[in-house]
Amino acid sequence: MKIYNGKSIYKGIAIGKIKYMKKTEPDTSRHEISDIKSEMKRYDVARKKAILQLKKIYRDAISEIGEDAAAIFDVQSMMLEDDDYNESVQSMIEENKDNAEFAVFNTGEIISSTFAEMDDDYMKARAYDIKDVSLRVVNILCGNDSESILDDEPVILAIDELTPAETVQMDKSKLLSFVTKYGSSNSHTAILARTINIPAVTGVIIDQAWNGKMAIVNGETGEIIIEPDEKTMNKMLKKRKKIEEEFEILQKLKGMPNRTKSGKEINLYANIGGVEDVEKVLENDANGIGLFRSEFLYLGRNDYPTEEQQFVAYKNVVRKMKGKKVIIRTLDIGADKKADYFNLEKEDNPAMGFRAIRICLACPKLFKTQLRAIYRASAYGTISIMYPMIISLQEVQKVKEISAEVRSELNLDNIPYGDVEQGIMIETPAAVIMSDELACEVDFFSIGTNDLTQYTLAMDRQNCRLESMFDTHHPAILRQIKTTIDNAHKHNCWVGICGELAADLSLTKTFIDMGIDELSVSPSSVLPVRQKIREAE
Ligand code: PEP
Ligand code: MG
């Protein structure tokens, strides 16, 4: 038995086998193979695995983006069944003795350039898909894809670094926990661990030799125990049972109001990243969704989601929420949330760079596509829109102008939409300082304590070396929360907190005393926060 110490980014105890994953650039260079039969088999196994992955992505995508848009994954899996494609790869292996990676990659390139030259827009667009599907097979051949690593029993994933885009694409039902070398408790990957409710630890030097070994991840202490002895295993099983018992007690709070002993009601909402998280929101009895991080719809894909694809996703969320409030935050891409097709330039300080509302205001077409999709979905439930990274009155006025244009265009097209509240995130010190004026412009504020802490303390929230100094309870943060609430209330604007601090049970009473109207937390934190609210005077 060996114990390693890291920093817990989410609580709980996971017991299972470790899957070690090393990320490398896929190697598509040529080398001559000697065993044609086994190379053909390698190709066939990888191809079949890719087909299975695509079929699953297709099924999942139907509820996320609708049947029409999801069909592309079905088309991609059919490409791998195509005779011409397979004959090309097989003949390169058989006749030229090419390795499978080279054969697949080059087949993709050749067929894709043929498609690109066709005089047919549909076929031209498939050029990209054939390249994409070939890259999927190459990655499987290199043992380099996060999806295929999670293809059998649930595992503890050990990996140096996990990006939000990679996490989004994983089959979370196969993930017991993750352990990373890099990361911080305020990164979006950590936030995802909280949303899916699995223990996670960071800051650990990962050893390839752990692969396949039995391990325990103790999210309470940050310990990773490799090959635990019987005594430790029994102790951890007991601990896990205790956590399960506490969980059972919390279940009794379902259906209960979020009301303090003196009768103050707080709205208790949940944060989500996509349609698939709504089940957890309902399961944990949140009263609404206080933050839908819509940028996750843009991650892990090859191109911008269309208006229709977004409309289907938003509509599915509001429909499932059956009239309860859903606050959709407009695109907050940039910093750690990256998608290649945005072609964003590399920046020295991405957290303080071209991101979020700055991108949306610079690219009105992109912004309007999203706003149109949100407004259209508002006809099916209760939607509020919230804008991230605001620093000035002018930005809010511009954003309101654009959303008014979108509504006029919908009116002209006779497309219905609901009554949509408009709010902003207060996550920059500038917004806090301007909050008295900003409050006159919007219906609500939601305080993003993750970014507010990073910008106030001048500390990168992603930097694990600063973790111990990243003081979310710093008086400068608490005072800014109080200032924001007071300024908002002077102008009839309600205020919530949707950053991770909203779930900090040691501050629930403080927030209530400050006058907070709403708290939005990861689904698994809803019932613990409800308990705290109900215990407060
Ligand atoms: C925040 O900054 O507190 C917030 C809720 O937004 P995100 O974590 O997505 O940046
Ligand atoms: Mg933020």
mmCIF file of C-alpha atoms and ligand atoms in Angstrom, residues 188 291 293 295 329 332 337 355 388-389 425 427 448-452 454-455 461 498-499, ligand 2:
data_model
loop_
_atom_site.group_PDB
_atom_site.id
_atom_site.type_symbol
_atom_site.label_atom_id
_atom_site.label_comp_id
_atom_site.label_asym_id
_atom_site.label_seq_id
_atom_site.Cartn_x
_atom_site.Cartn_y
_atom_site.Cartn_z
ATOM 1 C CA HIS A 188 -14.001 24.587 -14.553
ATOM 2 C CA LEU A 291 -26.553 29.331 -13.947
ATOM 3 C CA ARG A 293 -23.055 27.687 -18.458
ATOM 4 C CA GLU A 295 -20.503 27.741 -23.339
ATOM 5 C CA ARG A 329 -25.712 32.714 -19.163
ATOM 6 C CA ASP A 332 -18.473 32.708 -21.671
ATOM 7 C CA LYS A 337 -12.773 27.060 -21.966
ATOM 8 C CA ARG A 355 -13.357 36.324 -23.665
ATOM 9 C CA PRO A 388 -20.910 37.420 -18.118
ATOM 10 C CA MET A 389 -17.763 39.509 -17.433
ATOM 11 C CA MET A 425 -22.898 38.618 -13.624
ATOM 12 C CA GLU A 427 -17.639 39.050 -11.324
ATOM 13 C CA GLY A 448 -19.604 35.152 -9.775
ATOM 14 C CA THR A 449 -17.292 34.716 -6.824
ATOM 15 C CA ASN A 450 -14.857 32.507 -8.756
ATOM 16 C CA ASP A 451 -13.803 35.263 -11.117
ATOM 17 C CA LEU A 452 -14.454 38.031 -8.605
ATOM 18 C CA GLN A 454 -9.392 35.932 -9.085
ATOM 19 C CA TYR A 455 -9.613 39.574 -10.220
ATOM 20 C CA ARG A 461 -7.845 30.749 -10.355
ATOM 21 C CA CYS A 498 -23.651 31.545 -8.501
ATOM 22 C CA GLY A 499 -19.910 31.169 -7.883
HETATM 23 MG MG MG B 2 -16.971 33.628 -14.191
#
